[in-house]
Coordinates of C-alpha atoms and ligand atoms in Angstrom, one line a residue:
M1 CA -16.7 236.0 21.0
R2 CA -18.7 239.7 20.5
R3 CA -22.0 238.5 21.3
A4 CA -20.7 237.1 24.9
G5 CA -19.4 240.5 25.3
R6 CA -22.2 242.7 24.3
M7 CA -24.7 239.8 27.0
V8 CA -22.0 240.9 30.0
A9 CA -21.3 243.8 28.9
E10 CA -25.3 244.8 28.8
V11 CA -25.5 242.5 32.2
L12 CA -23.6 244.6 34.3
M13 CA -25.3 248.3 32.9
L14 CA -28.6 246.5 34.3
L15 CA -26.4 245.1 38.1
R16 CA -25.7 249.3 38.2
D17 CA -28.4 251.0 37.5
R18 CA -29.9 248.7 40.0
I19 CA -26.5 249.6 42.7
R20 CA -27.8 251.4 45.3
P21 CA -27.6 251.6 49.2
G22 CA -29.7 249.0 50.5
V23 CA -29.2 246.5 48.3
T24 CA -27.3 243.4 48.9
T25 CA -25.8 241.0 46.8
L26 CA -27.9 238.3 46.4
E27 CA -30.4 240.6 44.8
L28 CA -27.9 241.6 42.4
D29 CA -26.5 238.0 41.8
R30 CA -30.8 236.6 41.2
I31 CA -30.5 239.3 38.0
A32 CA -27.7 238.0 36.3
E33 CA -28.7 235.0 36.9
N34 CA -32.1 235.9 35.0
Q35 CA -30.8 237.2 32.9
C36 CA -28.5 234.5 31.4
R37 CA -31.2 232.3 32.0
K38 CA -33.7 234.8 29.2
W39 CA -31.2 234.9 27.2
K40 CA -31.2 231.2 27.5
V41 CA -26.8 231.2 27.8
K42 CA -25.4 230.2 31.0
P43 CA -23.2 231.6 33.0
A44 CA -19.5 231.6 33.8
F45 CA -18.1 231.4 35.9
K46 CA -21.3 228.9 38.4
G47 CA -19.4 226.4 39.2
Y48 CA -16.6 227.4 37.7
G49 CA -13.9 225.0 40.2
G50 CA -16.8 224.8 42.5
F51 CA -17.7 228.5 42.9
P52 CA -21.0 228.9 44.2
F53 CA -22.5 231.9 42.3
T54 CA -23.3 233.3 38.9
I55 CA -21.5 236.9 39.9
C56 CA -19.0 237.4 41.6
A57 CA -19.1 240.4 44.2
S58 CA -16.2 241.7 46.6
P59 CA -16.7 244.7 48.0
N60 CA -14.8 247.7 49.7
E61 CA -11.5 245.7 51.2
Q62 CA -12.6 242.2 49.0
I63 CA -10.5 241.9 46.0
V64 CA -12.1 238.8 44.0
H65 CA -14.3 236.4 43.3
G66 CA -16.5 237.0 46.7
F67 CA -19.1 235.4 47.1
P68 CA -23.3 237.6 47.1
N69 CA -25.2 237.4 50.0
D70 CA -27.7 239.4 52.4
V71 CA -25.8 242.1 53.2
P72 CA -27.5 245.9 52.1
L73 CA -25.0 247.5 50.7
L74 CA -23.7 250.9 52.4
E75 CA -23.6 254.1 50.6
G76 CA -20.6 255.2 49.8
D77 CA -19.3 251.6 50.2
I78 CA -18.0 250.6 46.6
L79 CA -18.4 246.6 45.5
S80 CA -16.3 245.3 41.9
I81 CA -18.8 242.9 40.5
D82 CA -17.7 240.3 37.9
F83 CA -19.6 238.4 35.9
G84 CA -19.0 236.3 32.7
L85 CA -20.9 233.9 29.8
I86 CA -20.8 230.9 27.7
C87 CA -22.6 231.9 24.1
D88 CA -22.2 229.0 20.8
G89 CA -18.5 228.1 23.5
F90 CA -17.5 231.7 23.1
Y91 CA -16.8 233.4 26.9
G92 CA -17.0 236.1 27.3
D93 CA -15.3 238.0 31.3
H94 CA -15.9 241.3 32.2
A95 CA -14.9 243.9 35.8
I96 CA -16.6 246.8 37.1
T97 CA -15.9 248.3 40.5
F98 CA -18.7 250.7 41.3
P99 CA -19.3 253.7 43.8
V100 CA -22.3 253.2 45.9
G101 CA -24.3 256.1 45.7
E102 CA -21.9 259.6 46.6
V103 CA -17.9 257.9 47.6
D104 CA -15.5 259.9 49.3
Q105 CA -13.0 262.0 46.6
E106 CA -10.1 259.0 47.6
T107 CA -12.2 256.1 46.3
R108 CA -13.8 257.4 43.8
R109 CA -9.8 258.8 42.7
L110 CA -9.1 254.3 43.4
L111 CA -11.6 253.7 40.9
E112 CA -10.7 256.6 39.1
I113 CA -6.8 254.8 38.5
T114 CA -7.9 251.4 38.2
S115 CA -10.2 251.9 35.3
Q116 CA -7.1 254.3 33.4
S117 CA -4.8 251.6 34.4
L118 CA -7.6 248.5 32.2
Q119 CA -7.0 251.7 29.2
Q120 CA -3.5 252.1 29.2
G121 CA -3.7 247.8 29.2
I122 CA -5.5 248.2 27.0
D123 CA -3.8 250.6 24.6
A124 CA -1.1 248.6 24.8
A125 CA -1.6 245.4 23.9
R126 CA -0.8 246.1 19.6
P127 CA -0.5 242.6 16.8
D128 CA 3.7 242.6 16.6
G129 CA 3.5 243.6 20.3
F130 CA 4.2 241.8 24.1
L131 CA 2.7 240.3 25.7
S132 CA 4.3 242.6 29.3
D133 CA 3.4 245.2 27.5
I134 CA 0.7 244.6 28.5
S135 CA 1.5 244.3 31.9
H136 CA 3.7 247.0 32.6
A137 CA 1.7 249.4 30.5
V138 CA -0.8 248.8 33.5
Q139 CA 1.7 248.9 36.4
T140 CA 2.8 251.8 35.4
C141 CA -0.2 253.9 35.9
V142 CA -1.4 252.2 39.2
E143 CA 2.2 252.9 40.9
V144 CA 3.3 255.8 39.5
A145 CA -0.3 257.0 41.1
G146 CA 1.0 255.7 44.2
Y147 CA -1.1 252.4 44.4
S148 CA -0.1 248.8 44.0
V149 CA -1.5 246.1 42.5
V150 CA -2.5 242.6 43.3
R151 CA 0.1 239.6 42.4
E152 CA -1.7 236.9 43.0
F153 CA -4.7 237.4 40.6
V154 CA -3.5 237.8 37.2
G155 CA -5.6 238.2 34.1
H156 CA -6.0 236.2 30.6
G157 CA -6.9 234.0 27.3
I158 CA -9.5 233.4 27.0
G159 CA -12.4 231.9 24.3
R160 CA -13.7 228.4 24.2
Q161 CA -12.6 228.5 27.9
L162 CA -12.5 230.7 30.2
H163 CA -9.0 231.1 31.6
E164 CA -6.7 230.3 28.4
D165 CA -3.4 230.6 28.1
P166 CA -1.3 232.8 28.6
Q167 CA -1.6 234.4 31.5
I168 CA -1.6 238.4 32.4
P169 CA 0.3 239.6 35.5
N170 CA -0.7 243.5 35.7
Y171 CA 3.3 244.0 36.8
G172 CA 6.1 243.7 34.6
K173 CA 8.5 244.6 32.2
P174 CA 8.0 245.4 28.4
G175 CA 8.8 243.7 25.8
S176 CA 8.9 240.3 26.5
G177 CA 6.9 237.0 26.7
P178 CA 4.5 235.8 23.5
R179 CA 3.9 238.6 20.3
L180 CA 0.8 239.5 20.7
R181 CA -0.8 239.0 16.7
P182 CA -4.5 239.2 15.5
G183 CA -6.6 237.5 16.4
M184 CA -6.3 236.6 19.6
T185 CA -8.7 237.5 22.4
L186 CA -7.5 238.7 26.0
A187 CA -9.1 239.4 29.6
I188 CA -7.5 242.0 30.6
E189 CA -7.5 243.2 34.8
P190 CA -5.7 244.8 36.8
M191 CA -7.1 244.4 40.8
V192 CA -5.8 247.3 42.4
N193 CA -4.9 247.9 46.2
A194 CA -4.7 251.5 47.4
G195 CA -2.7 250.0 50.5
K196 CA -0.3 247.4 50.3
P197 CA -0.1 244.5 48.0
G198 CA -1.0 241.9 49.8
V199 CA -3.5 239.3 49.7
K200 CA -5.0 236.8 52.0
I201 CA -8.3 234.9 51.4
L202 CA -10.9 233.9 53.7
D203 CA -12.9 231.4 55.5
D204 CA -14.5 230.2 52.1
G205 CA -11.2 229.3 50.6
W206 CA -12.5 231.4 47.8
T207 CA -12.8 235.4 49.3
A208 CA -9.8 237.4 48.3
V209 CA -9.1 240.2 51.2
T210 CA -6.2 243.1 51.7
V211 CA -4.0 242.6 53.9
D212 CA -3.9 245.8 55.2
G213 CA -8.2 246.5 54.9
K214 CA -8.0 248.9 52.6
R215 CA -9.5 249.5 49.8
S216 CA -9.2 247.5 46.5
A217 CA -10.9 248.0 43.3
H218 CA -11.2 245.5 40.0
F219 CA -11.5 246.8 36.3
E220 CA -12.1 244.3 33.2
H221 CA -12.3 243.8 30.4
T222 CA -12.2 241.0 26.7
V223 CA -10.4 242.6 24.4
A224 CA -9.6 241.6 20.4
I225 CA -6.5 241.8 18.5
T226 CA -6.9 243.8 15.2
D227 CA -4.5 244.4 12.7
N228 CA -5.9 247.6 13.8
G229 CA -5.0 247.7 17.1
P230 CA -7.4 246.2 20.6
E231 CA -11.1 245.7 20.0
I232 CA -13.0 246.0 23.4
L233 CA -15.5 243.0 23.0
S234 CA -17.2 244.3 26.2
R235 CA -18.3 246.8 26.2
M236 CA -22.4 247.3 24.6
D237 CA -22.4 249.5 21.1
V238 CA -19.7 245.7 19.3
Ligands
LIG1 MG1 -11.0 236.9 33.8

């Protein structure tokens, strides 16, 4: 799991270094796919439920599951990239919303709060805590800031499968659901809308966008619960 986590982090850092105005999300998709080929590992999303690409690339008002395409990114855009792979039978799953060039202050705040809500969710993933402690921590951070959590998509257990039980909603009261135990591995992934929480799916059957057209951000880490607390696996220094 650590190896898979390090690899997904490395790919997202590769992509981060390429993101700038004029680049297309299809180019980013190819970079991710080539890196997988180089490592002889399998991208996790391509073919999953029929998803046709290596990365999910969701700009601006797209929330998740966007298709890479040949439309150049513009200065001031944001781009959510979600990427997973399988290494030696284990999955890693990781997402970051990147600014394209300089973004306005309100957008910067959306990215900061979403990233913060992920960190608070991770901090709540303590051995002998409850699953919904994670949900509650994310929701509180987001709503205190005046934003909305997306309810239609959830975090999940991860390991030998990409999506395992339990589901991890980004909202809920603390102190319920399964107990958290050392050895559990979870993908925690707040999706945060700047405006209303509603979601609609485009005609491609995949791309989720905000109903009000406002922007949305998505941050995700693969996390292990250890005796000493949560450990982020999707990072380069593990
Ligand atoms: Mg995930």
